[in-house]
mmCIF file of C-alpha atoms in Angstrom:
data_model
loop_
_atom_site.group_PDB
_atom_site.id
_atom_site.type_symbol
_atom_site.label_atom_id
_atom_site.label_comp_id
_atom_site.label_asym_id
_atom_site.label_seq_id
_atom_site.Cartn_x
_atom_site.Cartn_y
_atom_site.Cartn_z
ATOM 1 C CA MET L 1 86.694 119.661 86.525
ATOM 2 C CA ASN L 2 89.566 122.182 86.471
ATOM 3 C CA GLU L 3 92.343 122.431 89.059
ATOM 4 C CA HIS L 4 90.618 125.153 91.086
ATOM 5 C CA GLN L 5 87.465 123.052 91.327
ATOM 6 C CA GLN L 6 89.448 119.963 92.340
ATOM 7 C CA ARG L 7 91.270 121.911 95.043
ATOM 8 C CA LYS L 8 87.958 123.114 96.437
ATOM 9 C CA GLN L 9 86.383 119.650 96.226
ATOM 10 C CA LEU L 10 89.315 118.012 98.021
ATOM 11 C CA CYS L 11 89.062 120.469 100.911
ATOM 12 C CA GLU L 12 85.278 120.128 101.161
ATOM 13 C CA LEU L 13 85.350 116.330 101.167
ATOM 14 C CA ALA L 14 88.209 116.244 103.670
ATOM 15 C CA LYS L 15 86.292 118.610 105.982
ATOM 16 C CA SER L 16 83.209 116.403 105.691
ATOM 17 C CA MET L 17 85.220 113.327 106.663
ATOM 18 C CA PHE L 18 86.810 115.202 109.578
ATOM 19 C CA ASP L 19 83.446 116.455 110.842
ATOM 20 C CA ARG L 20 82.067 112.905 110.827
ATOM 21 C CA GLY L 21 85.003 111.396 112.696
ATOM 22 C CA TYR L 22 86.843 109.617 109.889
ATOM 23 C CA ALA L 23 89.989 111.662 110.543
ATOM 24 C CA THR L 24 91.480 113.272 113.640
ATOM 25 C CA GLY L 25 94.276 115.755 114.237
ATOM 26 C CA GLY L 26 96.830 115.763 111.442
ATOM 27 C CA ALA L 27 96.450 112.069 110.625
ATOM 28 C CA GLY L 28 95.889 110.686 107.133
ATOM 29 C CA ASN L 29 96.278 112.156 103.664
ATOM 30 C CA ILE L 30 94.418 112.543 100.382
ATOM 31 C CA SER L 31 95.614 112.960 96.805
ATOM 32 C CA VAL L 32 93.999 113.422 93.412
ATOM 33 C CA GLN L 33 95.409 113.251 89.900
ATOM 34 C CA LEU L 34 95.228 116.371 87.746
ATOM 35 C CA ASP L 35 95.768 116.719 84.015
ATOM 36 C CA LYS L 36 99.291 116.495 82.554
ATOM 37 C CA GLY L 37 100.546 114.056 85.162
ATOM 38 C CA MET L 38 100.376 116.396 88.149
ATOM 39 C CA PHE L 39 98.885 115.591 91.547
ATOM 40 C CA LEU L 40 97.350 117.493 94.441
ATOM 41 C CA ALA L 41 98.012 116.165 97.948
ATOM 42 C CA THR L 42 97.369 117.212 101.502
ATOM 43 C CA PRO L 43 100.404 118.871 103.141
ATOM 44 C CA THR L 44 102.418 117.182 105.856
ATOM 45 C CA GLY L 45 100.774 117.223 109.275
ATOM 46 C CA SER L 46 97.672 118.985 107.972
ATOM 47 C CA SER L 47 94.223 118.444 109.468
ATOM 48 C CA PHE L 48 91.398 117.316 107.193
ATOM 49 C CA GLY L 49 89.264 119.890 108.998
ATOM 50 C CA ARG L 50 91.457 122.914 108.232
ATOM 51 C CA LEU L 51 92.700 122.537 104.645
ATOM 52 C CA GLU L 52 92.965 125.547 102.332
ATOM 53 C CA PRO L 53 92.721 125.122 98.524
ATOM 54 C CA ASP L 54 95.675 127.417 97.791
ATOM 55 C CA THR L 55 98.103 125.671 100.166
ATOM 56 C CA LEU L 56 97.553 122.102 98.975
ATOM 57 C CA SER L 57 100.758 120.464 97.749
ATOM 58 C CA LEU L 58 101.228 120.259 93.984
ATOM 59 C CA ILE L 59 103.593 117.456 92.996
ATOM 60 C CA SER L 60 104.857 115.843 89.807
ATOM 61 C CA GLN L 61 104.798 112.167 88.828
ATOM 62 C CA SER L 62 108.376 111.865 90.059
ATOM 63 C CA GLY L 63 107.440 113.302 93.457
ATOM 64 C CA GLU L 64 108.912 116.770 92.878
ATOM 65 C CA HIS L 65 107.276 119.426 95.066
ATOM 66 C CA ILE L 66 106.078 122.112 92.630
ATOM 67 C CA SER L 67 104.095 124.501 94.823
ATOM 68 C CA GLY L 68 101.998 124.847 97.942
ATOM 69 C CA ASP L 69 102.945 123.587 101.390
ATOM 70 C CA LYS L 70 105.338 120.685 101.863
ATOM 71 C CA PRO L 71 103.595 117.394 100.971
ATOM 72 C CA SER L 72 103.124 114.495 103.355
ATOM 73 C CA LYS L 73 106.059 112.084 103.501
ATOM 74 C CA GLU L 74 103.548 109.364 102.603
ATOM 75 C CA VAL L 75 102.928 110.837 99.147
ATOM 76 C CA SER L 76 105.518 108.358 97.826
ATOM 77 C CA PHE L 77 103.155 105.443 98.295
ATOM 78 C CA HIS L 78 100.341 107.398 96.621
ATOM 79 C CA LEU L 79 102.555 107.822 93.556
ATOM 80 C CA ALA L 80 103.450 104.117 93.596
ATOM 81 C CA ILE L 81 99.759 103.230 93.425
ATOM 82 C CA TYR L 82 99.021 105.712 90.622
ATOM 83 C CA LYS L 83 101.904 104.314 88.601
ATOM 84 C CA ASN L 84 100.736 100.724 88.943
ATOM 85 C CA ARG L 85 96.961 101.215 88.829
ATOM 86 C CA PRO L 86 96.029 103.413 85.828
ATOM 87 C CA SER L 87 92.315 103.451 86.704
ATOM 88 C CA CYS L 88 93.130 105.100 90.036
ATOM 89 C CA LYS L 89 92.643 108.880 89.977
ATOM 90 C CA ALA L 90 92.360 109.585 93.709
ATOM 91 C CA ILE L 91 93.536 108.064 97.001
ATOM 92 C CA VAL L 92 92.312 108.404 100.585
ATOM 93 C CA HIS L 93 94.527 107.239 103.460
ATOM 94 C CA LEU L 94 92.897 107.316 106.899
ATOM 95 C CA HIS L 95 93.679 106.394 110.481
ATOM 96 C CA SER L 96 89.959 105.791 110.992
ATOM 97 C CA THR L 97 88.843 104.103 114.205
ATOM 98 C CA TYR L 98 87.502 100.725 113.110
ATOM 99 C CA LEU L 99 89.920 100.006 110.277
ATOM 100 C CA THR L 100 92.892 100.975 112.427
ATOM 101 C CA ALA L 101 91.562 98.719 115.194
ATOM 102 C CA LEU L 102 91.196 95.899 112.684
ATOM 103 C CA SER L 103 94.712 96.524 111.351
ATOM 104 C CA SER L 104 96.092 96.012 114.865
ATOM 105 C CA LEU L 105 94.689 92.516 115.341
ATOM 106 C CA LYS L 106 96.920 89.459 115.159
ATOM 107 C CA ASN L 107 96.317 86.583 112.743
ATOM 108 C CA LEU L 108 94.484 88.557 110.057
ATOM 109 C CA ASN L 109 94.138 86.891 106.679
ATOM 110 C CA THR L 110 96.756 88.925 104.842
ATOM 111 C CA ASP L 111 95.168 88.127 101.468
ATOM 112 C CA ASN L 112 91.827 89.556 102.579
ATOM 113 C CA ALA L 113 91.349 91.008 106.062
ATOM 114 C CA ILE L 114 87.551 91.156 105.755
ATOM 115 C CA ARG L 115 85.620 88.166 104.472
ATOM 116 C CA ALA L 116 82.637 89.449 102.502
ATOM 117 C CA PHE L 117 79.256 89.556 104.230
ATOM 118 C CA THR L 118 77.724 92.635 102.527
ATOM 119 C CA PRO L 119 77.349 93.212 98.775
ATOM 120 C CA TYR L 120 78.547 96.808 98.789
ATOM 121 C CA TYR L 121 81.871 95.862 100.327
ATOM 122 C CA VAL L 122 82.378 93.483 97.403
ATOM 123 C CA MET L 123 81.269 95.966 94.750
ATOM 124 C CA ARG L 124 83.203 98.931 96.145
ATOM 125 C CA VAL L 125 86.314 97.263 97.568
ATOM 126 C CA GLY L 126 86.377 93.586 96.596
ATOM 127 C CA GLN L 127 89.182 92.364 98.845
ATOM 128 C CA LEU L 128 91.372 93.962 101.490
ATOM 129 C CA PRO L 129 94.981 92.698 101.480
ATOM 130 C CA VAL L 130 97.184 93.522 104.460
ATOM 131 C CA VAL L 131 100.587 95.195 104.131
ATOM 132 C CA PRO L 132 103.068 94.182 106.892
ATOM 133 C CA TYR L 133 103.945 96.828 109.455
ATOM 134 C CA TYR L 134 106.546 99.441 108.510
ATOM 135 C CA ASN L 135 107.177 102.747 110.244
ATOM 136 C CA PRO L 136 105.399 105.724 108.600
ATOM 137 C CA GLY L 137 107.441 107.029 105.682
ATOM 138 C CA ASP L 138 109.336 103.762 105.154
ATOM 139 C CA PRO L 139 109.877 103.285 101.381
ATOM 140 C CA MET L 140 108.869 99.635 101.743
ATOM 141 C CA ILE L 141 105.233 100.745 102.077
ATOM 142 C CA ALA L 142 105.392 102.096 98.530
ATOM 143 C CA THR L 143 107.064 98.885 97.323
ATOM 144 C CA GLU L 144 104.376 96.701 98.892
ATOM 145 C CA LEU L 145 101.519 98.845 97.564
ATOM 146 C CA ALA L 146 103.013 98.964 94.078
ATOM 147 C CA ALA L 147 102.878 95.147 93.972
ATOM 148 C CA LEU L 148 99.265 95.037 95.179
ATOM 149 C CA ALA L 149 97.901 97.960 93.159
ATOM 150 C CA PRO L 150 97.250 96.213 89.815
ATOM 151 C CA LYS L 151 94.723 93.803 91.352
ATOM 152 C CA HIS L 152 93.288 95.651 94.359
ATOM 153 C CA ARG L 153 91.348 98.846 95.070
ATOM 154 C CA ALA L 154 92.077 99.099 98.798
ATOM 155 C CA TYR L 155 94.782 98.008 101.224
ATOM 156 C CA LEU L 156 95.173 97.760 104.999
ATOM 157 C CA LEU L 157 98.492 98.877 106.473
ATOM 158 C CA ALA L 158 99.149 96.789 109.589
ATOM 159 C CA ASN L 159 98.902 98.802 112.838
ATOM 160 C CA HIS L 160 98.344 101.909 110.726
ATOM 161 C CA GLY L 161 95.123 102.156 108.713
ATOM 162 C CA PRO L 162 93.499 101.898 105.265
ATOM 163 C CA VAL L 163 94.558 103.156 101.848
ATOM 164 C CA VAL L 164 91.626 103.376 99.425
ATOM 165 C CA THR L 165 91.549 104.252 95.720
ATOM 166 C CA GLY L 166 88.850 105.544 93.383
ATOM 167 C CA ILE L 167 88.210 106.514 89.793
ATOM 168 C CA ASP L 168 87.801 110.067 91.094
ATOM 169 C CA LEU L 169 87.856 111.803 94.463
ATOM 170 C CA LEU L 170 84.172 111.247 95.216
ATOM 171 C CA ASP L 171 84.534 107.555 94.447
ATOM 172 C CA ALA L 172 87.615 107.204 96.662
ATOM 173 C CA VAL L 173 85.850 108.899 99.591
ATOM 174 C CA ASP L 174 82.726 106.764 99.138
ATOM 175 C CA ASN L 175 84.856 103.616 98.995
ATOM 176 C CA ALA L 176 86.728 104.631 102.148
ATOM 177 C CA GLU L 177 83.491 105.276 104.026
ATOM 178 C CA GLU L 178 81.995 101.947 102.940
ATOM 179 C CA LEU L 179 85.163 100.158 104.019
ATOM 180 C CA GLU L 180 85.188 101.835 107.447
ATOM 181 C CA GLU L 181 81.547 100.837 108.010
ATOM 182 C CA THR L 182 82.366 97.263 106.985
ATOM 183 C CA ALA L 183 85.218 97.166 109.505
ATOM 184 C CA LYS L 184 82.848 98.454 112.196
ATOM 185 C CA LEU L 185 80.374 95.692 111.398
ATOM 186 C CA THR L 186 83.188 93.126 111.327
ATOM 187 C CA LEU L 187 84.177 93.998 114.887
ATOM 188 C CA LEU L 188 80.545 94.127 116.044
ATOM 189 C CA LEU L 189 79.931 90.656 114.590
ATOM 190 C CA LYS L 190 83.080 89.140 116.074
ATOM 191 C CA ASP L 191 82.398 85.771 117.724
ATOM 192 C CA ASN L 192 78.967 85.553 116.063
ATOM 193 C CA ASP L 193 77.885 83.082 113.390
ATOM 194 C CA VAL L 194 78.078 85.300 110.305
ATOM 195 C CA ALA L 195 76.234 84.498 107.071
ATOM 196 C CA TYR L 196 79.022 85.127 104.565
ATOM 197 C CA ILE L 197 78.262 85.709 100.882
ATOM 198 C CA SER L 198 78.624 82.574 98.775
ATOM 199 C CA ASP L 199 81.400 82.177 96.204
ATOM 200 C CA ASP L 200 78.857 82.154 93.362
ATOM 201 C CA ASN L 201 77.383 85.461 94.490
ATOM 202 C CA LEU L 202 80.847 86.922 95.050
ATOM 203 C CA LYS L 203 81.651 86.294 91.385
ATOM 204 C CA ILE L 204 78.453 88.026 90.275
ATOM 205 C CA LEU L 205 79.011 91.026 92.567
ATOM 206 C CA ALA L 206 82.665 91.366 91.602
ATOM 207 C CA ASN L 207 81.650 91.823 87.954
ATOM 208 C CA LYS L 208 79.053 94.463 88.771
ATOM 209 C CA GLY L 209 81.079 97.036 90.657
ATOM 210 C CA ILE L 210 79.572 100.399 91.571
#
């Protein structure tokens, strides 16, 4: 897929997520890796529902703004993940309803905020570590995500929302949607006796992936 096609795909997928309620206003951001170490990212304050291919931010590996509108200040943590997770080629960061609600709860297991009860959560996400709260744009978010990136595909920013990776943009969006649905189910099942997936089955599922 060439750069023009990736620009168009990013806008189409973002619009689809906006239309289905995964993003509101100017919240969240998306990025995708291009050839030669360049990246496309959503501009600062932009709405997923009103992106234009030609105004997407083009940035270098070092974070230099090459062209397009000014990139989101959160692009620094995208770059930290790319640097430390070579298999990652796209990232979706949302302020989606159920994952943001989950991220605001006290006493989450910071190693894994959602204990597995569905197979697709395991195969698409695996585990969901929690990053402590920092104000948006704080460089410590990038530091925390850089440390987690080698072993994890998704992360929950406390009181903020999810950051989800993929081997391409379609994969990242699918993973983000699966994770949001899992968070919804987690909150629906709260205070119920949940049948969690056994450790033996977790090992099998973890090796399958999607």
